[in-house]
């Protein structure tokens, strides 16, 4: 809020870009030095003066306003003091729209996220795309954009070929009825173990030929040619899987604007491959496989030798169809970083073909979720099912609630805990997942934040029908804790904007934690009910409650009035 005003002033005086100033501004280590500090080093070149001289010059040129009370030079730093009373007056006026923005007005952002593969269970590794994507959707909505959530199911591809072969050979019908997720997993793992001895690690799997890979490709070909028996198996696999996915989405409370399968883009993808051949952007190998030469020796295959489509064929089709349908201003693909080369190739090929929406597309890669030292790999059967993790955390939440004899909704607590573990980590970093962290509800965790919200709610409830718009809440002086709480709350709008720009929900997650800590410190040291500052402090508690509620909403974490 006031920080934005300071940035505005600096923008005028220094001619630096807003983002640059935003990144440079610091919070002085000691509040007595100022509320915000701008280091003048970067200006040396432009002004042809030392940073210290520039700080003095700027301090004399910038005039105080009603919100910025003082500007002082301190060595190479330009320090700003804000009028905290004025800020406090604004903070206690905030409402449910606090942090919302119109920067995205009229702009559409499509987000391709979650996209699990049919036939394979969702494991802990999959939750990242799902939860990050959902949080981005919420963030863009908050910032005024029109977000479009796309769940692009892996309903076709080599893994489907493998499953069909395994289904025909080894299906246990009763097991499929009883526990479809595990039976399909068993089939997939069995196929992979047969194939494993023949596969060369580290090579493009799709390009390898061995007896089992051949069978899988043949099954896929049959499916593409519309073979009835194969289609029937495919439908059964899709239905069993789809049901399991929906259970998880329900539990996570995650919705999509559209759910489409890769297979729907088969025709469009092939048409693009044909076009690429016609335009001589793509070439055909002797065996019929089609590739685009991306680099001197980087052939990217866009269609397999037996003319079946591959992963990228569908993505080519999907990108073009989606642009036609949505005319998006931006399209974000949220996947594991191991798909970075795939998306680079996708964007390069679309660009070569002259699709001018290509620069609107970005890949948001995230690191792996590791369990112990293992990266989860479905083919080895070495996975922890997402559904199990969610169930177990909910169970643990239930125990905690009983133990403490408190109220609270175990599902909201458990799901919130899992989501928060994922979101507090930057997308680019790896997440170390363990049962201890998942089941720990203290410290930097989702339940701690939910608890802080409930605490604020209960203070307000105890205050009874206090006047939420009490104009008599005159502010004369602020305590140290009040000041830091007010300042922290005032950072919220900027944090949301930054999280949207950088596609990084962890900024909101970690902000929420710091906010909750500051609030708890405030409450610990400042009596609220019964104090002579009660009127003002209640409104401050209310402002905190609104802010933490909004932050948690952006993370997809539900709140409870009592916990
Ligand atoms: N199904 C893929 C997987 O499980 C993710 C899909 C990502 N989206 C895309 N348009 N390729 O890795």
PDB file of N, CA and C in Angstrom, residues 347-424:
ATOM      1  N   UNK A 347       6.998 -25.699 -28.505  1.00  0.00           N
ATOM      2  CA  UNK A 347       6.930 -24.273 -28.826  1.00  0.00           C
ATOM      3  C   UNK A 347       7.742 -23.971 -30.086  1.00  0.00           C
ATOM      4  N   UNK A 348       8.906 -24.596 -30.220  1.00  0.00           N
ATOM      5  CA  UNK A 348       9.734 -24.345 -31.404  1.00  0.00           C
ATOM      6  C   UNK A 348       9.007 -24.760 -32.685  1.00  0.00           C
ATOM      7  N   UNK A 349       8.379 -25.927 -32.625  1.00  0.00           N
ATOM      8  CA  UNK A 349       7.710 -26.422 -33.833  1.00  0.00           C
ATOM      9  C   UNK A 349       6.521 -25.532 -34.203  1.00  0.00           C
ATOM     10  N   UNK A 350       5.745 -25.137 -33.189  1.00  0.00           N
ATOM     11  CA  UNK A 350       4.600 -24.259 -33.476  1.00  0.00           C
ATOM     12  C   UNK A 350       5.080 -22.934 -34.072  1.00  0.00           C
ATOM     13  N   UNK A 351       6.198 -22.476 -33.580  1.00  0.00           N
ATOM     14  CA  UNK A 351       6.745 -21.221 -34.093  1.00  0.00           C
ATOM     15  C   UNK A 351       7.192 -21.379 -35.546  1.00  0.00           C
ATOM     16  N   UNK A 352       7.910 -22.463 -35.808  1.00  0.00           N
ATOM     17  CA  UNK A 352       8.347 -22.744 -37.182  1.00  0.00           C
ATOM     18  C   UNK A 352       7.158 -22.794 -38.136  1.00  0.00           C
ATOM     19  N   UNK A 353       6.052 -23.301 -37.628  1.00  0.00           N
ATOM     20  CA  UNK A 353       4.875 -23.433 -38.477  1.00  0.00           C
ATOM     21  C   UNK A 353       4.095 -22.136 -38.616  1.00  0.00           C
ATOM     22  N   UNK A 354       4.564 -21.120 -37.923  1.00  0.00           N
ATOM     23  CA  UNK A 354       3.970 -19.798 -38.091  1.00  0.00           C
ATOM     24  C   UNK A 354       2.765 -19.491 -37.219  1.00  0.00           C
ATOM     25  N   UNK A 355       2.544 -20.277 -36.169  1.00  0.00           N
ATOM     26  CA  UNK A 355       1.419 -19.953 -35.275  1.00  0.00           C
ATOM     27  C   UNK A 355       1.839 -18.779 -34.403  1.00  0.00           C
ATOM     28  N   UNK A 356       1.180 -17.655 -34.592  1.00  0.00           N
ATOM     29  CA  UNK A 356       1.699 -16.453 -33.929  1.00  0.00           C
ATOM     30  C   UNK A 356       1.304 -16.343 -32.459  1.00  0.00           C
ATOM     31  N   UNK A 357       0.538 -17.326 -31.963  1.00  0.00           N
ATOM     32  CA  UNK A 357       0.227 -17.291 -30.522  1.00  0.00           C
ATOM     33  C   UNK A 357       1.334 -17.961 -29.705  1.00  0.00           C
ATOM     34  N   UNK A 358       2.324 -18.514 -30.374  1.00  0.00           N
ATOM     35  CA  UNK A 358       3.364 -19.263 -29.659  1.00  0.00           C
ATOM     36  C   UNK A 358       4.005 -18.509 -28.485  1.00  0.00           C
ATOM     37  N   UNK A 359       4.344 -17.230 -28.658  1.00  0.00           N
ATOM     38  CA  UNK A 359       4.985 -16.541 -27.515  1.00  0.00           C
ATOM     39  C   UNK A 359       4.094 -16.419 -26.278  1.00  0.00           C
ATOM     40  N   UNK A 360       2.810 -16.701 -26.423  1.00  0.00           N
ATOM     41  CA  UNK A 360       1.906 -16.608 -25.267  1.00  0.00           C
ATOM     42  C   UNK A 360       1.988 -17.844 -24.390  1.00  0.00           C
ATOM     43  N   UNK A 361       2.704 -18.869 -24.835  1.00  0.00           N
ATOM     44  CA  UNK A 361       2.729 -20.117 -24.085  1.00  0.00           C
ATOM     45  C   UNK A 361       4.011 -20.241 -23.250  1.00  0.00           C
ATOM     46  N   UNK A 362       3.840 -20.713 -22.030  1.00  0.00           N
ATOM     47  CA  UNK A 362       5.014 -20.953 -21.180  1.00  0.00           C
ATOM     48  C   UNK A 362       4.884 -22.294 -20.469  1.00  0.00           C
ATOM     49  N   UNK A 363       6.032 -22.824 -20.157  1.00  0.00           N
ATOM     50  CA  UNK A 363       6.064 -24.045 -19.364  1.00  0.00           C
ATOM     51  C   UNK A 363       6.492 -23.661 -17.960  1.00  0.00           C
ATOM     52  N   UNK A 364       5.714 -24.051 -16.975  1.00  0.00           N
ATOM     53  CA  UNK A 364       6.113 -23.835 -15.582  1.00  0.00           C
ATOM     54  C   UNK A 364       6.580 -25.178 -15.024  1.00  0.00           C
ATOM     55  N   UNK A 365       7.892 -25.371 -14.976  1.00  0.00           N
ATOM     56  CA  UNK A 365       8.397 -26.661 -14.522  1.00  0.00           C
ATOM     57  C   UNK A 365       8.520 -26.702 -13.008  1.00  0.00           C
ATOM     58  N   UNK A 366       8.299 -27.857 -12.429  1.00  0.00           N
ATOM     59  CA  UNK A 366       8.550 -27.962 -10.990  1.00  0.00           C
ATOM     60  C   UNK A 366       9.447 -29.159 -10.715  1.00  0.00           C
ATOM     61  N   UNK A 367      10.079 -29.133  -9.569  1.00  0.00           N
ATOM     62  CA  UNK A 367      11.015 -30.193  -9.192  1.00  0.00           C
ATOM     63  C   UNK A 367      10.290 -31.460  -8.757  1.00  0.00           C
ATOM     64  N   UNK A 368      11.060 -32.444  -8.405  1.00  0.00           N
ATOM     65  CA  UNK A 368      10.450 -33.724  -8.050  1.00  0.00           C
ATOM     66  C   UNK A 368      10.046 -33.783  -6.589  1.00  0.00           C
ATOM     67  N   UNK A 369       9.104 -34.652  -6.314  1.00  0.00           N
ATOM     68  CA  UNK A 369       8.737 -34.948  -4.939  1.00  0.00           C
ATOM     69  C   UNK A 369       9.482 -36.219  -4.591  1.00  0.00           C
ATOM     70  N   UNK A 370      10.347 -36.097  -3.605  1.00  0.00           N
ATOM     71  CA  UNK A 370      11.144 -37.271  -3.244  1.00  0.00           C
ATOM     72  C   UNK A 370      10.641 -37.843  -1.938  1.00  0.00           C
ATOM     73  N   UNK A 371      10.641 -39.134  -1.901  1.00  0.00           N
ATOM     74  CA  UNK A 371      10.243 -39.807  -0.687  1.00  0.00           C
ATOM     75  C   UNK A 371      11.468 -40.557  -0.215  1.00  0.00           C
ATOM     76  N   UNK A 372      12.044 -40.124   0.873  1.00  0.00           N
ATOM     77  CA  UNK A 372      13.355 -40.669   1.236  1.00  0.00           C
ATOM     78  C   UNK A 372      14.309 -40.251   0.132  1.00  0.00           C
ATOM     79  N   UNK A 373      15.019 -41.200  -0.422  1.00  0.00           N
ATOM     80  CA  UNK A 373      15.899 -40.846  -1.521  1.00  0.00           C
ATOM     81  C   UNK A 373      15.308 -41.206  -2.874  1.00  0.00           C
ATOM     82  N   UNK A 374      14.102 -41.729  -2.838  1.00  0.00           N
ATOM     83  CA  UNK A 374      13.526 -42.243  -4.069  1.00  0.00           C
ATOM     84  C   UNK A 374      12.691 -41.192  -4.786  1.00  0.00           C
ATOM     85  N   UNK A 375      12.815 -41.201  -6.109  1.00  0.00           N
ATOM     86  CA  UNK A 375      11.884 -40.434  -6.922  1.00  0.00           C
ATOM     87  C   UNK A 375      10.801 -41.437  -7.274  1.00  0.00           C
ATOM     88  N   UNK A 376       9.559 -41.029  -7.141  1.00  0.00           N
ATOM     89  CA  UNK A 376       8.519 -42.007  -7.374  1.00  0.00           C
ATOM     90  C   UNK A 376       8.435 -42.418  -8.837  1.00  0.00           C
ATOM     91  N   UNK A 377       8.428 -43.696  -9.081  1.00  0.00           N
ATOM     92  CA  UNK A 377       8.344 -44.191 -10.451  1.00  0.00           C
ATOM     93  C   UNK A 377       7.272 -45.256 -10.524  1.00  0.00           C
ATOM     94  N   UNK A 378       6.243 -44.948 -11.335  1.00  0.00           N
ATOM     95  CA  UNK A 378       5.119 -45.872 -11.404  1.00  0.00           C
ATOM     96  C   UNK A 378       5.555 -47.230 -11.938  1.00  0.00           C
ATOM     97  N   UNK A 379       6.469 -47.196 -12.920  1.00  0.00           N
ATOM     98  CA  UNK A 379       6.803 -48.451 -13.583  1.00  0.00           C
ATOM     99  C   UNK A 379       7.430 -49.464 -12.639  1.00  0.00           C
ATOM    100  N   UNK A 380       8.041 -48.956 -11.565  1.00  0.00           N
ATOM    101  CA  UNK A 380       8.664 -49.865 -10.600  1.00  0.00           C
ATOM    102  C   UNK A 380       7.659 -50.272  -9.521  1.00  0.00           C
ATOM    103  N   UNK A 381       6.502 -49.646  -9.538  1.00  0.00           N
ATOM    104  CA  UNK A 381       5.522 -49.919  -8.506  1.00  0.00           C
ATOM    105  C   UNK A 381       5.924 -49.270  -7.200  1.00  0.00           C
ATOM    106  N   UNK A 382       6.905 -48.363  -7.334  1.00  0.00           N
ATOM    107  CA  UNK A 382       7.505 -47.778  -6.141  1.00  0.00           C
ATOM    108  C   UNK A 382       6.825 -46.437  -5.867  1.00  0.00           C
ATOM    109  N   UNK A 383       5.595 -46.503  -5.431  1.00  0.00           N
ATOM    110  CA  UNK A 383       4.879 -45.243  -5.297  1.00  0.00           C
ATOM    111  C   UNK A 383       4.038 -45.216  -4.041  1.00  0.00           C
ATOM    112  N   UNK A 384       3.760 -43.997  -3.634  1.00  0.00           N
ATOM    113  CA  UNK A 384       2.851 -43.828  -2.516  1.00  0.00           C
ATOM    114  C   UNK A 384       1.610 -43.184  -3.092  1.00  0.00           C
ATOM    115  N   UNK A 385       0.506 -43.868  -2.989  1.00  0.00           N
ATOM    116  CA  UNK A 385      -0.711 -43.377  -3.618  1.00  0.00           C
ATOM    117  C   UNK A 385      -1.197 -42.106  -2.925  1.00  0.00           C
ATOM    118  N   UNK A 386      -1.559 -41.138  -3.752  1.00  0.00           N
ATOM    119  CA  UNK A 386      -2.028 -39.865  -3.232  1.00  0.00           C
ATOM    120  C   UNK A 386      -3.245 -40.049  -2.333  1.00  0.00           C
ATOM    121  N   UNK A 387      -4.106 -40.943  -2.761  1.00  0.00           N
ATOM    122  CA  UNK A 387      -5.318 -41.173  -1.979  1.00  0.00           C
ATOM    123  C   UNK A 387      -4.967 -41.675  -0.571  1.00  0.00           C
ATOM    124  N   UNK A 388      -3.961 -42.534  -0.497  1.00  0.00           N
ATOM    125  CA  UNK A 388      -3.545 -43.045   0.812  1.00  0.00           C
ATOM    126  C   UNK A 388      -2.978 -41.941   1.689  1.00  0.00           C
ATOM    127  N   UNK A 389      -2.186 -41.070   1.077  1.00  0.00           N
ATOM    128  CA  UNK A 389      -1.593 -39.965   1.836  1.00  0.00           C
ATOM    129  C   UNK A 389      -2.705 -39.073   2.394  1.00  0.00           C
ATOM    130  N   UNK A 390      -3.668 -38.762   1.544  1.00  0.00           N
ATOM    131  CA  UNK A 390      -4.746 -37.895   1.996  1.00  0.00           C
ATOM    132  C   UNK A 390      -5.546 -38.554   3.115  1.00  0.00           C
ATOM    133  N   UNK A 391      -5.834 -39.841   2.929  1.00  0.00           N
ATOM    134  CA  UNK A 391      -6.619 -40.545   3.948  1.00  0.00           C
ATOM    135  C   UNK A 391      -5.885 -40.578   5.284  1.00  0.00           C
ATOM    136  N   UNK A 392      -4.597 -40.827   5.206  1.00  0.00           N
ATOM    137  CA  UNK A 392      -3.804 -40.939   6.428  1.00  0.00           C
ATOM    138  C   UNK A 392      -3.693 -39.595   7.153  1.00  0.00           C
ATOM    139  N   UNK A 393      -3.509 -38.534   6.400  1.00  0.00           N
ATOM    140  CA  UNK A 393      -3.410 -37.219   7.063  1.00  0.00           C
ATOM    141  C   UNK A 393      -4.756 -36.831   7.669  1.00  0.00           C
ATOM    142  N   UNK A 394      -5.825 -37.186   7.003  1.00  0.00           N
ATOM    143  CA  UNK A 394      -7.146 -36.871   7.551  1.00  0.00           C
ATOM    144  C   UNK A 394      -7.363 -37.654   8.859  1.00  0.00           C
ATOM    145  N   UNK A 395      -6.932 -38.913   8.832  1.00  0.00           N
ATOM    146  CA  UNK A 395      -7.033 -39.748  10.028  1.00  0.00           C
ATOM    147  C   UNK A 395      -6.253 -39.123  11.197  1.00  0.00           C
ATOM    148  N   UNK A 396      -5.061 -38.714  10.884  1.00  0.00           N
ATOM    149  CA  UNK A 396      -4.208 -38.093  11.906  1.00  0.00           C
ATOM    150  C   UNK A 396      -4.862 -36.809  12.437  1.00  0.00           C
ATOM    151  N   UNK A 397      -5.448 -36.042  11.537  1.00  0.00           N
ATOM    152  CA  UNK A 397      -6.125 -34.815  11.957  1.00  0.00           C
ATOM    153  C   UNK A 397      -7.254 -35.155  12.917  1.00  0.00           C
ATOM    154  N   UNK A 398      -7.943 -36.214  12.597  1.00  0.00           N
ATOM    155  CA  UNK A 398      -9.039 -36.670  13.440  1.00  0.00           C
ATOM    156  C   UNK A 398      -8.544 -37.001  14.853  1.00  0.00           C
ATOM    157  N   UNK A 399      -7.426 -37.720  14.917  1.00  0.00           N
ATOM    158  CA  UNK A 399      -6.849 -38.068  16.219  1.00  0.00           C
ATOM    159  C   UNK A 399      -6.486 -36.814  17.017  1.00  0.00           C
ATOM    160  N   UNK A 400      -5.839 -35.871  16.345  1.00  0.00           N
ATOM    161  CA  UNK A 400      -5.421 -34.629  17.004  1.00  0.00           C
ATOM    162  C   UNK A 400      -6.630 -33.890  17.569  1.00  0.00           C
ATOM    163  N   UNK A 401      -7.666 -33.820  16.755  1.00  0.00           N
ATOM    164  CA  UNK A 401      -8.864 -33.101  17.177  1.00  0.00           C
ATOM    165  C   UNK A 401      -9.457 -33.752  18.430  1.00  0.00           C
ATOM    166  N   UNK A 402      -9.486 -35.091  18.416  1.00  0.00           N
ATOM    167  CA  UNK A 402     -10.022 -35.821  19.574  1.00  0.00           C
ATOM    168  C   UNK A 402      -9.147 -35.595  20.806  1.00  0.00           C
ATOM    169  N   UNK A 403      -7.833 -35.706  20.591  1.00  0.00           N
ATOM    170  CA  UNK A 403      -6.882 -35.576  21.688  1.00  0.00           C
ATOM    171  C   UNK A 403      -7.023 -34.206  22.358  1.00  0.00           C
ATOM    172  N   UNK A 404      -7.159 -33.193  21.555  1.00  0.00           N
ATOM    173  CA  UNK A 404      -7.241 -31.842  22.115  1.00  0.00           C
ATOM    174  C   UNK A 404      -8.662 -31.458  22.519  1.00  0.00           C
ATOM    175  N   UNK A 405      -9.578 -32.373  22.260  1.00  0.00           N
ATOM    176  CA  UNK A 405     -10.998 -32.106  22.528  1.00  0.00           C
ATOM    177  C   UNK A 405     -11.434 -30.766  21.932  1.00  0.00           C
ATOM    178  N   UNK A 406     -10.990 -30.530  20.708  1.00  0.00           N
ATOM    179  CA  UNK A 406     -11.369 -29.275  20.058  1.00  0.00           C
ATOM    180  C   UNK A 406     -12.287 -29.586  18.903  1.00  0.00           C
ATOM    181  N   UNK A 407     -12.803 -28.524  18.328  1.00  0.00           N
ATOM    182  CA  UNK A 407     -13.625 -28.713  17.139  1.00  0.00           C
ATOM    183  C   UNK A 407     -12.727 -28.596  15.927  1.00  0.00           C
ATOM    184  N   UNK A 408     -13.258 -28.812  14.815  1.00  0.00           N
ATOM    185  CA  UNK A 408     -12.460 -28.720  13.598  1.00  0.00           C
ATOM    186  C   UNK A 408     -12.879 -29.831  12.677  1.00  0.00           C
ATOM    187  N   UNK A 409     -12.663 -29.621  11.408  1.00  0.00           N
ATOM    188  CA  UNK A 409     -13.085 -30.564  10.404  1.00  0.00           C
ATOM    189  C   UNK A 409     -11.837 -31.313   9.936  1.00  0.00           C
ATOM    190  N   UNK A 410     -11.758 -32.599  10.281  1.00  0.00           N
ATOM    191  CA  UNK A 410     -10.546 -33.381  10.005  1.00  0.00           C
ATOM    192  C   UNK A 410     -10.168 -33.344   8.524  1.00  0.00           C
ATOM    193  N   UNK A 411     -11.153 -33.357   7.664  1.00  0.00           N
ATOM    194  CA  UNK A 411     -10.850 -33.369   6.232  1.00  0.00           C
ATOM    195  C   UNK A 411     -10.188 -32.056   5.809  1.00  0.00           C
ATOM    196  N   UNK A 412     -10.723 -30.956   6.303  1.00  0.00           N
ATOM    197  CA  UNK A 412     -10.140 -29.651   5.954  1.00  0.00           C
ATOM    198  C   UNK A 412      -8.719 -29.517   6.497  1.00  0.00           C
ATOM    199  N   UNK A 413      -8.521 -30.053   7.701  1.00  0.00           N
ATOM    200  CA  UNK A 413      -7.187 -29.962   8.313  1.00  0.00           C
ATOM    201  C   UNK A 413      -6.199 -30.847   7.551  1.00  0.00           C
ATOM    202  N   UNK A 414      -6.575 -32.084   7.306  1.00  0.00           N
ATOM    203  CA  UNK A 414      -5.677 -33.030   6.645  1.00  0.00           C
ATOM    204  C   UNK A 414      -5.329 -32.590   5.225  1.00  0.00           C
ATOM    205  N   UNK A 415      -6.347 -32.224   4.461  1.00  0.00           N
ATOM    206  CA  UNK A 415      -6.112 -31.806   3.081  1.00  0.00           C
ATOM    207  C   UNK A 415      -5.296 -30.510   3.055  1.00  0.00           C
ATOM    208  N   UNK A 416      -5.624 -29.608   3.983  1.00  0.00           N
ATOM    209  CA  UNK A 416      -4.879 -28.341   4.067  1.00  0.00           C
ATOM    210  C   UNK A 416      -3.406 -28.600   4.355  1.00  0.00           C
ATOM    211  N   UNK A 417      -3.143 -29.580   5.205  1.00  0.00           N
ATOM    212  CA  UNK A 417      -1.758 -29.897   5.575  1.00  0.00           C
ATOM    213  C   UNK A 417      -0.976 -30.367   4.342  1.00  0.00           C
ATOM    214  N   UNK A 418      -1.574 -31.259   3.574  1.00  0.00           N
ATOM    215  CA  UNK A 418      -0.887 -31.792   2.388  1.00  0.00           C
ATOM    216  C   UNK A 418      -0.671 -30.675   1.346  1.00  0.00           C
ATOM    217  N   UNK A 419      -1.706 -29.900   1.096  1.00  0.00           N
ATOM    218  CA  UNK A 419      -1.567 -28.825   0.106  1.00  0.00           C
ATOM    219  C   UNK A 419      -0.459 -27.858   0.509  1.00  0.00           C
ATOM    220  N   UNK A 420      -0.425 -27.561   1.788  1.00  0.00           N
ATOM    221  CA  UNK A 420       0.546 -26.564   2.239  1.00  0.00           C
ATOM    222  C   UNK A 420       1.995 -27.046   2.087  1.00  0.00           C
ATOM    223  N   UNK A 421       2.245 -28.325   2.357  1.00  0.00           N
ATOM    224  CA  UNK A 421       3.606 -28.867   2.187  1.00  0.00           C
ATOM    225  C   UNK A 421       4.075 -28.611   0.759  1.00  0.00           C
ATOM    226  N   UNK A 422       3.181 -28.833  -0.165  1.00  0.00           N
ATOM    227  CA  UNK A 422       3.533 -28.652  -1.577  1.00  0.00           C
ATOM    228  C   UNK A 422       3.747 -27.177  -1.890  1.00  0.00           C
ATOM    229  N   UNK A 423       2.814 -26.345  -1.446  1.00  0.00           N
ATOM    230  CA  UNK A 423       2.835 -24.944  -1.885  1.00  0.00           C
ATOM    231  C   UNK A 423       3.894 -24.092  -1.205  1.00  0.00           C
ATOM    232  N   UNK A 424       4.340 -24.487  -0.029  1.00  0.00           N
ATOM    233  CA  UNK A 424       5.331 -23.632   0.630  1.00  0.00           C
ATOM    234  C   UNK A 424       6.700 -23.728  -0.048  1.00  0.00           C
TER     235      UNK A 424
END
